[in-house]
Coordinates of C-alpha atoms in Angstrom, one line a residue:
Chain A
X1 CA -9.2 15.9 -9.0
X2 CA -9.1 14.7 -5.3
X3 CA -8.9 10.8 -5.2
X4 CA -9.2 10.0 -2.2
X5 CA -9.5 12.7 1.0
X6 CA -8.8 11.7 4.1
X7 CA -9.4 13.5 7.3
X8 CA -7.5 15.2 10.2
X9 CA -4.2 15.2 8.6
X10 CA -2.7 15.3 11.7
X11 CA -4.2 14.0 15.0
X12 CA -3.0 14.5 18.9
X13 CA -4.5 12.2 21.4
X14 CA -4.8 11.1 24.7
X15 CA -4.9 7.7 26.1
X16 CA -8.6 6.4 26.1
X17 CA -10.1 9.1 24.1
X18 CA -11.8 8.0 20.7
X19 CA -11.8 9.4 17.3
X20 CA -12.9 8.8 14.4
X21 CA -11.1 9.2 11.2
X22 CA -12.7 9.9 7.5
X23 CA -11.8 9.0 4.3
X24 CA -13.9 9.8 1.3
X25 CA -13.2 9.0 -2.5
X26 CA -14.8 10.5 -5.9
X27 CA -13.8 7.8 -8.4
X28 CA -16.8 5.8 -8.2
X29 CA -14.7 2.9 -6.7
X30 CA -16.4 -0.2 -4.6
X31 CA -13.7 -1.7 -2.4
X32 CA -12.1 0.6 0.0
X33 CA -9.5 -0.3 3.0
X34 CA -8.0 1.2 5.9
X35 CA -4.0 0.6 6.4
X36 CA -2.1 1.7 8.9
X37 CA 2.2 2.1 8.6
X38 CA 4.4 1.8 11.6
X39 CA 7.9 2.9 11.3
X40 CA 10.0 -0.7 9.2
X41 CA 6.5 -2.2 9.0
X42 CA 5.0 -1.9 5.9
X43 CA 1.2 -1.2 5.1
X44 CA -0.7 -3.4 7.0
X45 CA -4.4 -4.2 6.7
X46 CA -7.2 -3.2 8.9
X47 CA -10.6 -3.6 8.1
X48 CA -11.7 -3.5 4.3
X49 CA -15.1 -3.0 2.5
X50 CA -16.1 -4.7 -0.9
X51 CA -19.1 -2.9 -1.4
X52 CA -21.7 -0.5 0.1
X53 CA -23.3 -2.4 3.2
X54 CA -20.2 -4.9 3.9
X55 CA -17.1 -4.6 5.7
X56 CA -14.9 -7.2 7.3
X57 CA -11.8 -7.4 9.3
X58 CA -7.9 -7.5 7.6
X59 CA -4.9 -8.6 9.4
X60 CA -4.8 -5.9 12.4
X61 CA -8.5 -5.1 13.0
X62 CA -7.9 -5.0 17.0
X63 CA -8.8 -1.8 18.9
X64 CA -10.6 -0.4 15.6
X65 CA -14.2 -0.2 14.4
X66 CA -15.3 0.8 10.8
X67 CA -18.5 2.5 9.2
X68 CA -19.3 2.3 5.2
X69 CA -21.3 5.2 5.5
X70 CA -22.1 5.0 1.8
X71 CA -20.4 4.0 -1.4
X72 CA -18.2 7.1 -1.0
X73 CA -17.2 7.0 2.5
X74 CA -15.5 4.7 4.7
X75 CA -14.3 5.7 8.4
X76 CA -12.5 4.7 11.2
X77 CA -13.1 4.3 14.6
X78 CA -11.0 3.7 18.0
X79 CA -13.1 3.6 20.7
X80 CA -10.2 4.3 23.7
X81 CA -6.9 5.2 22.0
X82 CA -4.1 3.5 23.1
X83 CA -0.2 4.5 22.9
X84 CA 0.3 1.5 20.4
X85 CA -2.2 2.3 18.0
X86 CA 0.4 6.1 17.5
X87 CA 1.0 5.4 13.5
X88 CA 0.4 6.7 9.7
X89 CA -3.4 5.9 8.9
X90 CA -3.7 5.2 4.8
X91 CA -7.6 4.7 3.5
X92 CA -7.6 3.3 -0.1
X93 CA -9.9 2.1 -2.8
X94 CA -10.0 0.3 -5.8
X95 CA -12.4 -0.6 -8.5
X96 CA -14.1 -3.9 -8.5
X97 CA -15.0 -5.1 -12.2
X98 CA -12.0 -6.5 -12.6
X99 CA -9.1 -8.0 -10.9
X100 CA -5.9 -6.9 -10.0
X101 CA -7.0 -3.2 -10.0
X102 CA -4.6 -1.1 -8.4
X103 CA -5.5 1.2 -5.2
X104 CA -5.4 4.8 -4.7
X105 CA -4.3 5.9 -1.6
X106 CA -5.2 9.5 0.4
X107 CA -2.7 11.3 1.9
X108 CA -2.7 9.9 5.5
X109 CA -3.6 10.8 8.5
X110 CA -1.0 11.0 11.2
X111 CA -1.9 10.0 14.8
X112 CA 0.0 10.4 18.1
X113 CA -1.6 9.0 21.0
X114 CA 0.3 10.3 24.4
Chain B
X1 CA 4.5 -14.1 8.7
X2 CA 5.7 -12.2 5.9
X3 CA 4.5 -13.2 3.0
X4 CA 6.3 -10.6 0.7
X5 CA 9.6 -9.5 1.6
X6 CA 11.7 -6.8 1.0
X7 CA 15.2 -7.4 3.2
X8 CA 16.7 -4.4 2.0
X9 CA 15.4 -0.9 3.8
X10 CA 17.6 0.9 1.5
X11 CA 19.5 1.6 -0.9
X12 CA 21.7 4.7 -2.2
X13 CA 22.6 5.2 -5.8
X14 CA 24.4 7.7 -7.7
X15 CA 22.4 10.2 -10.7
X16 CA 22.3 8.2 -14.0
X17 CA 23.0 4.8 -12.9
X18 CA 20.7 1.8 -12.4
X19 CA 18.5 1.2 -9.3
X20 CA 17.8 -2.3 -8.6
X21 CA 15.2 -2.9 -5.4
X22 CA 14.9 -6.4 -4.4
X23 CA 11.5 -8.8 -3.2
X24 CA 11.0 -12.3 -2.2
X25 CA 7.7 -13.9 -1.8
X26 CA 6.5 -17.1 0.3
X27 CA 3.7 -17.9 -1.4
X28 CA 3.8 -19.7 -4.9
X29 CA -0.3 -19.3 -5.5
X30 CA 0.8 -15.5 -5.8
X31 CA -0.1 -14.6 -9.8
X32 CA 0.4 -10.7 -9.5
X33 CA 2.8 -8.3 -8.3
X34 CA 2.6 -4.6 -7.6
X35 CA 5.0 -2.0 -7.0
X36 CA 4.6 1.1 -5.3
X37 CA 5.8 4.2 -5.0
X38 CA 5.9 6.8 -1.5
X39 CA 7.1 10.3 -0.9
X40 CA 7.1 11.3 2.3
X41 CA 3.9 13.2 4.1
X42 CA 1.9 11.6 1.2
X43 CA 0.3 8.5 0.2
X44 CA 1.7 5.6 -1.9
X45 CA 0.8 5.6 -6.1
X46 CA 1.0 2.6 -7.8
X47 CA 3.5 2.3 -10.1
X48 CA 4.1 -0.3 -12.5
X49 CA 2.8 -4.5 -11.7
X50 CA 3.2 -7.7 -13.0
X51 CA 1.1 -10.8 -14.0
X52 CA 3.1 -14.0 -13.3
X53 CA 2.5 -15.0 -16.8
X54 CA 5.1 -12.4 -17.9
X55 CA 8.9 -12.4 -17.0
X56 CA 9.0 -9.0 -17.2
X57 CA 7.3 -5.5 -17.5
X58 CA 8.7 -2.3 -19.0
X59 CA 7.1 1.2 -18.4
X60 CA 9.9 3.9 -19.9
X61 CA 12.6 4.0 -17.1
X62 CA 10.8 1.1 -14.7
X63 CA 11.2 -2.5 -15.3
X64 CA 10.1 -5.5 -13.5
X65 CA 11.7 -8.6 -13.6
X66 CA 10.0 -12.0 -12.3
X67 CA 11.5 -15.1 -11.9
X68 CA 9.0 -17.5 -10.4
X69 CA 11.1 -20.3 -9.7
X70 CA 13.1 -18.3 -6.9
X71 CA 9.8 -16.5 -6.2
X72 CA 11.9 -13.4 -6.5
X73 CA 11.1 -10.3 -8.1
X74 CA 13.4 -6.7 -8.7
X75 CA 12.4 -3.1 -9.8
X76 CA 15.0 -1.7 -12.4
X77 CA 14.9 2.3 -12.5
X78 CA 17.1 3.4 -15.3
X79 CA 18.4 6.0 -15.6
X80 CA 17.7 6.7 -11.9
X81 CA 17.1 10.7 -11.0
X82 CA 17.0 12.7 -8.1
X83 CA 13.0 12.7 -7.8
X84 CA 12.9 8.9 -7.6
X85 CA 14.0 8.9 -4.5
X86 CA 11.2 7.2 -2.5
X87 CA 10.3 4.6 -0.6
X88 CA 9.4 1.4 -2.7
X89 CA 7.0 -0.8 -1.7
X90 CA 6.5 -4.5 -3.5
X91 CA 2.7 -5.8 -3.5
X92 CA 1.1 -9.1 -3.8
X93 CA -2.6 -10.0 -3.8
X94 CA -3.9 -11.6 -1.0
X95 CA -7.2 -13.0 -2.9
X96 CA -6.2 -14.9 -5.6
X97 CA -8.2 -15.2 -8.6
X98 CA -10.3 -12.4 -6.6
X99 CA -11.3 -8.7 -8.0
X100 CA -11.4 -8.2 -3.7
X101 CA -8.4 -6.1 -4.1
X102 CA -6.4 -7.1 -0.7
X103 CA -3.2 -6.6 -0.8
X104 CA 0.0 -8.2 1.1
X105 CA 2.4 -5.0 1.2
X106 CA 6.6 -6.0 1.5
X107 CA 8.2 -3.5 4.4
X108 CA 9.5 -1.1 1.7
X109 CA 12.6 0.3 0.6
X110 CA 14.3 3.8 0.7
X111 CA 15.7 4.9 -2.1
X112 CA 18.0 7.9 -2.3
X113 CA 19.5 9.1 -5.9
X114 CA 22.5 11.8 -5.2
X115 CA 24.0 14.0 -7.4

């Protein structure tokens, strides 16, 4: 009964390196959404996808580039880490028939950037 | 700007009493709330919501109250135990209308239950 799997848990980096992180979900779910949660900040929105093939940008998509792979998988990419983007990572997803659906969220992935 | 607001970051109650978390929204066109619920090292899992056709919502120990005219809504947890304490987060739909799914996310609150 996984949800939604997202992986590292935990991630180390250095300034300018890249990485990219995956999230996968088995509940047959069409939206999906990347978050990430800074210390007093709340979840705030990255990049989203409604569907298979689309994706567009949320209220923080700076420094950050997203693949949905397929209707199960949706990453995350930085191109050259930077020391600001050092926060919790949530991926999400929600069904899409009908409004107002609730998401489910994976773990996190944790991500220091030195 | 926050559109959903939670102005408390925590809040300590004792075992057995009531917990009452607090959130203010901006934005009148909201017409659904969401609460949820995070323990630490995980992620968050929704917990109980709220269409602004309703005043309230009851789910055995969780109640949410709405008053619209304030644009103010509260999280009852009674009786409150040990494992609720959490970090609350209050939700709002950024898509109105929309089965999208966006969501504005308040700051959250901490809530310890002692003993």
């Amino acid at each position: 009964n996984a949800g939604v799997t997202q992986t590292p848990k935990f991630q180390v980096l250095k300034t300018g390196q890249s990485m990219t992180l995956q999230c996968a979900q088995d509940m047959n779910h069409n939206s999906m959404y990347w978050y990430r949660q800074d210390p007093g900040m709340g979840l705030r929105l990255i990049y989203y996808s409604a569907s298979e093939g689309t994706t567009d940008k949320g209220e923080v998509p700076n420094g950050y580039n997203v693949s949905r792979l397929n209707k199960r998988e949706f990453s995350l990419r930085l191109e050259s880490a930077a020391p600001s983007q050092t926060s919790v990572y949530f991926c999400a997803s929600s069904e899409r028939d009908r409004k107002n659906q609730p998401q489910h969220f994976g773990d996190g992935t944790r991500l220091s950037i030195l | 700007d926050q559109q959903v607001k939670q102005n408390s970051p925590s809040l300590s109650v004792q075992e057995g009493r009531i917990s009452i978390l607090n959130c203010d929204y901006t934005n009148s066109m909201f017409d659904y709330f969401l609460w949820y619920k995070k323990y630490p090292a995980e992620g968050p899992t929704f917990l109980i919501s709220i269409s602004s056709i309703k005043d309230k919502n009851e789910d055995g120990r969780f109640t949410v109250f709405l008053n619209k005219s304030a644009k103010h809504l509260s999280l009852h947890i009674v009786p409150s135990q040990p494992g609720d304490s959490a970090v609350y987060f209050c939700a709002a739909p950024i898509d109105r209308g929309s089965t999208l799914g966006r969501l504005y996310f308040g700051r959250g609150t901490q809530l310890t239950v002692w003993p």
